[in-house]
Coordinates of N, CA and C in Angstrom, one line a residue:
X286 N 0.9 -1.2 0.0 CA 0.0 0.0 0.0 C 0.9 1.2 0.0
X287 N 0.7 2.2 -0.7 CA 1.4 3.0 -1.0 C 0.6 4.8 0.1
X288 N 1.3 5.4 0.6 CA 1.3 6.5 1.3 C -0.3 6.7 0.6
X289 N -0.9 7.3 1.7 CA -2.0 7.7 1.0 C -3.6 7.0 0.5
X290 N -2.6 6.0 0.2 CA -4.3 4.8 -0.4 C -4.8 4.7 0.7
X291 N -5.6 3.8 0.9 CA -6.6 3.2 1.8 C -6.6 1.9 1.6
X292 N -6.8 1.2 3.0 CA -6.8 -0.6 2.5 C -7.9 -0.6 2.1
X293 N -8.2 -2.2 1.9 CA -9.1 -2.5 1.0 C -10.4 -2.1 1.8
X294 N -10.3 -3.0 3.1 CA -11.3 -2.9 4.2 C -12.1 -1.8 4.1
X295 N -11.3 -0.6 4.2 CA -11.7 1.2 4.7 C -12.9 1.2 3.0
X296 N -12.0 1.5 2.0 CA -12.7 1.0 0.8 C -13.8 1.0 1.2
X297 N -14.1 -0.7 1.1 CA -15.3 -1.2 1.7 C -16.0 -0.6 2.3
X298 N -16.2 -0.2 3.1 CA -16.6 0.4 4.3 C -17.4 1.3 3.6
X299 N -16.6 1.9 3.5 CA -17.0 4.0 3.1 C -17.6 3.3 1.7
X300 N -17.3 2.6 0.3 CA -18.3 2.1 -0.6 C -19.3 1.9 -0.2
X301 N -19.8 1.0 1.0 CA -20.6 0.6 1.2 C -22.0 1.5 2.2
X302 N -21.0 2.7 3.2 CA -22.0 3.5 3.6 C -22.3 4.5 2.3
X303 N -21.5 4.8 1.1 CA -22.1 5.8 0.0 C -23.5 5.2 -0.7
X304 N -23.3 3.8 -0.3 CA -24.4 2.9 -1.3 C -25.4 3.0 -0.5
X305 N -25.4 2.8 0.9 CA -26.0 2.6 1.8 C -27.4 4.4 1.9
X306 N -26.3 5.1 1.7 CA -27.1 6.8 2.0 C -27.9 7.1 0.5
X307 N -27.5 6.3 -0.5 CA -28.1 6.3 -1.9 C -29.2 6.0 -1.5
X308 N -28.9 4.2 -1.0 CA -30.2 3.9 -1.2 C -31.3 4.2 -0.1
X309 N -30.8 4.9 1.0 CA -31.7 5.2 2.0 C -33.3 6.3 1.6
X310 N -32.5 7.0 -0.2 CA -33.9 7.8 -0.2 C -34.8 6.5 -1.0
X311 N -34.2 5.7 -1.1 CA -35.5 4.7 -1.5 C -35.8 4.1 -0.8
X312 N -36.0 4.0 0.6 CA -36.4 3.0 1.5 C -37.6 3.3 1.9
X313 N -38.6 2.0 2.3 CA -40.1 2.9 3.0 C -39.8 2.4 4.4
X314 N -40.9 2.0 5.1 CA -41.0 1.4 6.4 C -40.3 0.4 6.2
X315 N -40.5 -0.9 5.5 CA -40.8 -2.1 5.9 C -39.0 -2.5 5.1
X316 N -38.4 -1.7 3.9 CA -37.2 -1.7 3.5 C -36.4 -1.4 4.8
X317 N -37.1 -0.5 5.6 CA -36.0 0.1 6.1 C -36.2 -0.6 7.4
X318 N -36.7 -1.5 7.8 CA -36.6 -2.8 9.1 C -35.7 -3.5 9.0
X319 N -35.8 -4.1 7.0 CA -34.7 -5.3 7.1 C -33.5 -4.5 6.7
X320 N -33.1 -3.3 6.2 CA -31.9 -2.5 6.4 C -31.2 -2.8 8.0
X321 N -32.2 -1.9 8.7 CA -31.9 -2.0 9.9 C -31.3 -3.4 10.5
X322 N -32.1 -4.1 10.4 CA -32.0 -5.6 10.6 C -30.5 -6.3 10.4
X323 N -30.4 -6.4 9.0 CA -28.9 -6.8 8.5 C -28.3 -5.7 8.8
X324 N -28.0 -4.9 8.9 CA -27.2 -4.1 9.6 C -26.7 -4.6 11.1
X325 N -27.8 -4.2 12.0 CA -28.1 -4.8 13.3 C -26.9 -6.0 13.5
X326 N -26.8 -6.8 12.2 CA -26.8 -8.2 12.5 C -25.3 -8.3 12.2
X327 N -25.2 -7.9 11.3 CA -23.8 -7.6 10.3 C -22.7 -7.1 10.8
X328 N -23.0 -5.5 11.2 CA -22.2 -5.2 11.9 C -21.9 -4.8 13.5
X329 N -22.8 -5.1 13.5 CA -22.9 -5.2 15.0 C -23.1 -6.1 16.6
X330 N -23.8 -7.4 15.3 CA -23.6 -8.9 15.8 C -25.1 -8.8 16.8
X331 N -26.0 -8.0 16.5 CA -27.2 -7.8 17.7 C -27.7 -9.2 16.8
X332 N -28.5 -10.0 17.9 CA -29.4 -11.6 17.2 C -30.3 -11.6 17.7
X333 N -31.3 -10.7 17.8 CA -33.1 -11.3 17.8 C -33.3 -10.2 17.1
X334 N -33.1 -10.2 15.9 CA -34.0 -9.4 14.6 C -35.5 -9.3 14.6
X335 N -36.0 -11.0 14.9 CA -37.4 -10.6 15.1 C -37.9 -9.4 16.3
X336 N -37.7 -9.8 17.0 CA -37.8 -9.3 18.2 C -37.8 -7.0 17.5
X337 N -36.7 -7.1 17.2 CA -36.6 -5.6 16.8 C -37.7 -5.2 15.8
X338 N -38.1 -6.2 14.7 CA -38.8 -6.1 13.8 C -40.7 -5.8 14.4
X339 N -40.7 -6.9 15.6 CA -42.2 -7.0 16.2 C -42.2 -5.5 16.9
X340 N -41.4 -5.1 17.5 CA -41.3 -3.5 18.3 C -41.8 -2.4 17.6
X341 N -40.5 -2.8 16.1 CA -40.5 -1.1 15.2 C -41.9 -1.6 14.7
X342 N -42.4 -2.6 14.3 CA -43.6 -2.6 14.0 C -45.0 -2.3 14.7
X343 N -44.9 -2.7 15.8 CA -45.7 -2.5 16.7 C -45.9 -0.6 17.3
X344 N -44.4 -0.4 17.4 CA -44.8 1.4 17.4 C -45.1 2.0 16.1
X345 N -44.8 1.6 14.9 CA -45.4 2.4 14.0 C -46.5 1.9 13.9
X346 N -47.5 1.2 14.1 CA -48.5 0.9 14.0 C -49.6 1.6 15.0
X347 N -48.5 1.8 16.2 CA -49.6 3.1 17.0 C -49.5 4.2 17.1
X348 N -48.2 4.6 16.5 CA -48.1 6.0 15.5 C -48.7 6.5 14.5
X349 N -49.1 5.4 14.1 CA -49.7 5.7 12.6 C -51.5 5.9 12.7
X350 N -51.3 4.7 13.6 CA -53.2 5.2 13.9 C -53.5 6.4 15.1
X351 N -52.8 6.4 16.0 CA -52.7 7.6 16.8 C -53.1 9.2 16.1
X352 N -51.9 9.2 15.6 CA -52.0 10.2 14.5 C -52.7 10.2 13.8
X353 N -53.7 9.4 12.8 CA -54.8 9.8 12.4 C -56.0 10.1 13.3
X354 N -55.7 9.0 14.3 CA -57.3 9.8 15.1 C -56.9 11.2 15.7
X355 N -55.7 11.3 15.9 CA -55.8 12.7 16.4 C -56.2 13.6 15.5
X356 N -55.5 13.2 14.2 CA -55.6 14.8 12.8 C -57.2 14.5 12.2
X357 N -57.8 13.4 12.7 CA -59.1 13.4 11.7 C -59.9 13.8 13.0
X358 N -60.2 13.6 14.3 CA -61.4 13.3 15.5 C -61.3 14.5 16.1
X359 N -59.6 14.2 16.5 CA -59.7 15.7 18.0 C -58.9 17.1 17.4
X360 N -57.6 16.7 16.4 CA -57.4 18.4 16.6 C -58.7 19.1 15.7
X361 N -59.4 18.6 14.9 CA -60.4 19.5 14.2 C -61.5 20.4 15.8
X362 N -61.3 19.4 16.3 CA -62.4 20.1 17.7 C -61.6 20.9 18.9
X363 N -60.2 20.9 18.4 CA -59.6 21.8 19.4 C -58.7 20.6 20.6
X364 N -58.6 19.8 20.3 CA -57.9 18.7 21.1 C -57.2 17.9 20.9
X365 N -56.4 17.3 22.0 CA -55.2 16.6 21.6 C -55.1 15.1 22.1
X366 N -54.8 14.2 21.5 CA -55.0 13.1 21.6 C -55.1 12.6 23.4
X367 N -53.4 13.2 23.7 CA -53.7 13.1 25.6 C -54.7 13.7 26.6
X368 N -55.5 14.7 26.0 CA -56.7 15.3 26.4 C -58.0 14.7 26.5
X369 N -57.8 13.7 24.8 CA -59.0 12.5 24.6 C -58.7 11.6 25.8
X370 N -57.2 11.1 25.9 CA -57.5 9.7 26.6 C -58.3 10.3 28.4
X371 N -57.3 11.3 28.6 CA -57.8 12.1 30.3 C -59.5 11.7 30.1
X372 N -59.8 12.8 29.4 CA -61.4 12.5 29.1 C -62.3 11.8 29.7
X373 N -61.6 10.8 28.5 CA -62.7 9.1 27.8 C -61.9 8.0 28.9
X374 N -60.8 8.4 30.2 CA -60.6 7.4 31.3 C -61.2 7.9 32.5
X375 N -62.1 9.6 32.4 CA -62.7 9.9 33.8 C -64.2 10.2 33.1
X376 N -64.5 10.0 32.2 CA -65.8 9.6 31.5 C -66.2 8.5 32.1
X377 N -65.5 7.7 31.4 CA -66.3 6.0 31.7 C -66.0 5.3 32.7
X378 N -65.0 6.1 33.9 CA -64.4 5.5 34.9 C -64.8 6.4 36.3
X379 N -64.9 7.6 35.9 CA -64.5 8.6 37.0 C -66.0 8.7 37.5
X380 N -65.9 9.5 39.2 CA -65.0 10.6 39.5 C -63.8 9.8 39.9
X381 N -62.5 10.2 39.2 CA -61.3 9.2 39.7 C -59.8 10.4 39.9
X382 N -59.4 9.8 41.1 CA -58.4 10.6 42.2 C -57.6 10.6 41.0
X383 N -56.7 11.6 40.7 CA -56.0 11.7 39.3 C -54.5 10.9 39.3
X384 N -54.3 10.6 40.5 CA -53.2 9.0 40.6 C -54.3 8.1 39.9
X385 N -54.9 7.1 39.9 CA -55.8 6.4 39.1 C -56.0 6.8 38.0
X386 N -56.1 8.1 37.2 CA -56.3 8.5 35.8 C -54.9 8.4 35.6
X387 N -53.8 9.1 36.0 CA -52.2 8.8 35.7 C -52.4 7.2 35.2
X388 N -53.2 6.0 36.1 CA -52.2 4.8 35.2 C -53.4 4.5 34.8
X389 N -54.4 4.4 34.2 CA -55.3 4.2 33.5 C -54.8 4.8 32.1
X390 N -54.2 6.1 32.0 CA -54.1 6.3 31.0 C -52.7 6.2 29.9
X391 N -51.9 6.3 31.0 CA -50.5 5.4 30.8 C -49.4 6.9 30.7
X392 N -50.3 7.7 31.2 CA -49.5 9.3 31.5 C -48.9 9.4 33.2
X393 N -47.6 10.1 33.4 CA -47.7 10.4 34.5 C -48.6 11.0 35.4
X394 N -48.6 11.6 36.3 CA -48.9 12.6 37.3 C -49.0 13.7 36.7
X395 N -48.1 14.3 36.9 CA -47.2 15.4 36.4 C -48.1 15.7 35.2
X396 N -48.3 14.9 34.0 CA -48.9 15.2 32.7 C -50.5 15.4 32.9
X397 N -50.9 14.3 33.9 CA -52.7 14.2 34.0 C -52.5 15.9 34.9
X398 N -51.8 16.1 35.7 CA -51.9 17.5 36.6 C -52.5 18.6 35.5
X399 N -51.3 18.4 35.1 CA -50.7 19.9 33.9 C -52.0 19.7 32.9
X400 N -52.6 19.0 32.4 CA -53.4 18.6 31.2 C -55.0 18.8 31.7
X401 N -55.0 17.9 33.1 CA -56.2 18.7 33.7 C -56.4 20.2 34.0
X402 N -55.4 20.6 34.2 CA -55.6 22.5 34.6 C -56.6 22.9 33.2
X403 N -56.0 22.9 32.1 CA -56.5 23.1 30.8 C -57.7 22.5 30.8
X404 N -58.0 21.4 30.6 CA -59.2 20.8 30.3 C -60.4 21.6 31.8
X405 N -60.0 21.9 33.0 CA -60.5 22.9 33.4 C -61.2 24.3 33.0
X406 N -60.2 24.9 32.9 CA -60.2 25.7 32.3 C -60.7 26.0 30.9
X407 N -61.4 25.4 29.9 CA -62.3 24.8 28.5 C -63.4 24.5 29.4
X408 N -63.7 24.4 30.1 CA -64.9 23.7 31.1 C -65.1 22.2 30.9
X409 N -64.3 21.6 30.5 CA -65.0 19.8 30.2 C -64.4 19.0 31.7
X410 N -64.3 19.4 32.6 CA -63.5 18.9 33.1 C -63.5 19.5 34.9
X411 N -64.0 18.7 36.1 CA -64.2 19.5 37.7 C -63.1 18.5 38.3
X412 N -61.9 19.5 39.1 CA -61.3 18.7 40.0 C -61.7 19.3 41.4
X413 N -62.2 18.3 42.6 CA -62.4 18.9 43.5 C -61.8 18.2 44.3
X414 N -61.5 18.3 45.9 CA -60.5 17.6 46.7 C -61.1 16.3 47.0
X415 N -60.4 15.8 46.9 CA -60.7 14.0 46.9 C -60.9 13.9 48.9
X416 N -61.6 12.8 49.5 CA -62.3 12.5 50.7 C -61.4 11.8 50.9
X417 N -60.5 11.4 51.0 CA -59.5 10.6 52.1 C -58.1 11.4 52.6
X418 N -58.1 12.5 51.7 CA -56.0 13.1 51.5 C -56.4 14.2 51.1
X419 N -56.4 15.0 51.8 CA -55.9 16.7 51.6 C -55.4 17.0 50.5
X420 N -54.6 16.1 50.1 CA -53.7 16.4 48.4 C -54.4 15.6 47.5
X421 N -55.3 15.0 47.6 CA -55.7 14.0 46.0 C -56.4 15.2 45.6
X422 N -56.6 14.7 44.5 CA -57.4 15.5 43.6 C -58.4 14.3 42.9
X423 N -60.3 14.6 42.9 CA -60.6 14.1 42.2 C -61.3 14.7 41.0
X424 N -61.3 13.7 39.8 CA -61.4 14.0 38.7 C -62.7 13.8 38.1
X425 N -63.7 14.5 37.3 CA -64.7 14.1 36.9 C -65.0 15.2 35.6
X426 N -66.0 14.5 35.0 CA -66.3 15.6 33.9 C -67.6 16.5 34.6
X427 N -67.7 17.7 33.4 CA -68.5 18.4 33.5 C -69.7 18.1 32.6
X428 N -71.0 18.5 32.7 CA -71.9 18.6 31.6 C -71.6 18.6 30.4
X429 N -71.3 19.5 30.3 CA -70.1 19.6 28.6 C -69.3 19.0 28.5
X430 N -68.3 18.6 29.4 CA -67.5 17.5 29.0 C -68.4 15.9 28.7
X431 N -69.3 15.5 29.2 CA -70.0 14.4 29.0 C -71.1 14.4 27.6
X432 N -71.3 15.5 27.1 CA -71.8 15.9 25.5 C -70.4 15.8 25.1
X433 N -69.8 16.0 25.3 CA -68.2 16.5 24.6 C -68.0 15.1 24.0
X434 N -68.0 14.2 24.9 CA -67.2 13.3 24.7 C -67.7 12.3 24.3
X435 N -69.5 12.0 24.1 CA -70.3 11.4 23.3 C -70.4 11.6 22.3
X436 N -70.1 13.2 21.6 CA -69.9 13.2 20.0 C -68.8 12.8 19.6
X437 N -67.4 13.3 20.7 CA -66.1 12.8 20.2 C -65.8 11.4 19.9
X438 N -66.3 10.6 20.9 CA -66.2 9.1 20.9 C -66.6 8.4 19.7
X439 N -68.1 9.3 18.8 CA -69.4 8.6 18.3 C -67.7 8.6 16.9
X440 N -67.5 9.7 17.0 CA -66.6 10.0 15.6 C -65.5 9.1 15.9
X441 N -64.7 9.0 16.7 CA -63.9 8.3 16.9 C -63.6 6.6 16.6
X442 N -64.8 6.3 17.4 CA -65.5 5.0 17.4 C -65.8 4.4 15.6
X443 N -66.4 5.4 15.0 CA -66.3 5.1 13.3 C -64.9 4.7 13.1
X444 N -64.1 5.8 13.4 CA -62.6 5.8 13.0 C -61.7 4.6 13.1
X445 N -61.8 4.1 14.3 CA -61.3 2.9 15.6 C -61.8 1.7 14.0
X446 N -63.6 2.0 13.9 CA -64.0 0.8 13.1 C -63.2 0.2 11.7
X447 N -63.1 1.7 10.8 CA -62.6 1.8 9.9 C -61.4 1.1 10.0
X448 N -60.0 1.3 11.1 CA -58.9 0.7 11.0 C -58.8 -0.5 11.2
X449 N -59.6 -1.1 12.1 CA -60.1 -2.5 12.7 C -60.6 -3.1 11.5
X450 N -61.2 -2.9 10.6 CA -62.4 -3.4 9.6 C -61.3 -4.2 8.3
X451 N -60.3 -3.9 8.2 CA -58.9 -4.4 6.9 C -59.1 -6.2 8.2
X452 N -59.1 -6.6 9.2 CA -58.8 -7.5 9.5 C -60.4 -8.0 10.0
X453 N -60.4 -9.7 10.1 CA -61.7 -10.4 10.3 C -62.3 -9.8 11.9
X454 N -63.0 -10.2 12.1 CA -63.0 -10.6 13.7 C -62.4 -11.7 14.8
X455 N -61.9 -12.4 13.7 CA -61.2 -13.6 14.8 C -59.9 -12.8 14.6
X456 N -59.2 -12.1 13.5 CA -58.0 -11.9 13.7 C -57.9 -10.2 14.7
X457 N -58.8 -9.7 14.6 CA -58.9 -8.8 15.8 C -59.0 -9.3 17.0
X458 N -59.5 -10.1 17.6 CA -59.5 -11.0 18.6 C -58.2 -11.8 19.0
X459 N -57.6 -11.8 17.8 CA -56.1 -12.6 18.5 C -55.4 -11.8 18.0
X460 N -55.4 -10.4 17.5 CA -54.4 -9.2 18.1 C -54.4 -8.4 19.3
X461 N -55.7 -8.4 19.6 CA -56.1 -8.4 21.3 C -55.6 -9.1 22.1
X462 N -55.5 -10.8 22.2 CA -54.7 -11.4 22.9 C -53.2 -11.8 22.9
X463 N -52.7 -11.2 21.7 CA -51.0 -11.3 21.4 C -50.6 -10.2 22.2
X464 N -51.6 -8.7 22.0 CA -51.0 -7.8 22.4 C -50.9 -8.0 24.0
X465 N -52.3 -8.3 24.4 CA -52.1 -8.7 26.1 C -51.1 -9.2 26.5
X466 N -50.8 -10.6 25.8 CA -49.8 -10.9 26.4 C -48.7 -10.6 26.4
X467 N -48.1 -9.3 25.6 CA -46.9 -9.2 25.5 C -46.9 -7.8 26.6
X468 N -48.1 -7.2 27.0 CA -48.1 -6.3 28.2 C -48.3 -6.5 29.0
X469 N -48.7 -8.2 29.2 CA -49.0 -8.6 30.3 C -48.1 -9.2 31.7
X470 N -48.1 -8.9 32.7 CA -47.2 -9.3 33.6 C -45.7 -9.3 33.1
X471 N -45.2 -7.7 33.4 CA -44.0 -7.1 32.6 C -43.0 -6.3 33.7
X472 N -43.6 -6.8 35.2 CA -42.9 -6.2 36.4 C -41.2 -6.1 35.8
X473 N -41.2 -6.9 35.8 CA -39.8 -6.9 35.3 C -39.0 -5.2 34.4
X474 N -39.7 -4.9 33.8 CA -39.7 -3.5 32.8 C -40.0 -2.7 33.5
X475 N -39.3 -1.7 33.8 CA -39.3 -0.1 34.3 C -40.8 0.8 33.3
X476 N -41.2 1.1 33.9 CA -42.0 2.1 33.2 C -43.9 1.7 33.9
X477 N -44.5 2.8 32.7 CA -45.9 2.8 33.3 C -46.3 1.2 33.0
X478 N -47.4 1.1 33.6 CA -48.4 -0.1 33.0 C -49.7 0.3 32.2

């Protein structure tokens, strides 16, 4: 090798990330899993591909519906998806201490706090002091929040149908039970439930 060249290896390498950035504007989702994937695998030696593939799949899949229900149901009415769930978990559950709405909805504290002030404040939404603790707070709707969230739902609920409706009923039924079980009894994992 002469002053200057590059071995062959480096070559390689840098060929292969120039090919790699080419072809990245042609990748969609599902290209760009098994990119990731052999990659993953190749150079990095990571071995449960599946595993990575059921994840990235599984969050784009509630990204993708998320985000429609929010740009088609709630921001046209002035709302935001974590607003809907606060709601439609002290709608059909409440009046509920807003610790109980935190993991019902899979938001902290902190967020149900901060998200309820607002939703106050719009009027859909009474926190008054909860009967056991000086500090709880309980959560319930207002009049208008309970119209509110019978037309939001009614629209919603179409929406929910529509995405659900591409699969049978038995196979919605055992995406219901796959999904359980893979949230199910997860102590193990740091985070909400």
């Amino acid at each position: 090798m002469r002053p200057g060249e590059l071995p062959d290896q480096v070559i390689h390498v840098l060929t292969t990330r120039v090919d790699d950035r080419h072809a990245a504007s042609e990748l969609d989702f599902w290209s760009f899993v098994e990119l990731a994937n052999t990659r993953l695998a190749r150079e990095f030696g990571f071995s449960h591909p599946l595993a990575t593939e059921v994840l990235l799949t599984l969050n784009r899949a509630s990204s993708v519906v998320t985000y429609d229900l929010e740009a088609t149901v709630h921001r046209p009415r002035g709302r935001s998806w974590s607003g809907f769930r606060l709601l439609f978990v002290t709608w059909l559950a409440g009046p509920l201490e807003a610790k109980k709405a935190a993991e019902l909805t899979g938001m902290s504290r902190a967020a149900v706090s901060n998200l309820a002030k607002t939703l106050v404040v719009d009027g859909l939404l009474e926190r008054t002091p909860g009967e056991h603790d000086g500090r709880s707070v309980l959560l319930s709707l207002t009049k208008r929040g309970q119209v509110e969230m019978v037309e939001v739902f009614r629209a919603q609920n179409e929406r929910e149908h529509e995405w659900a409706g591409v699969l049978t009923e038995t196979e919605q039924r055992i995406l219901v039970l796959l999904l359980n079980k893979l949230i199910t009894d997860r102590g193990r994992f740091r985070g909400r439930t």
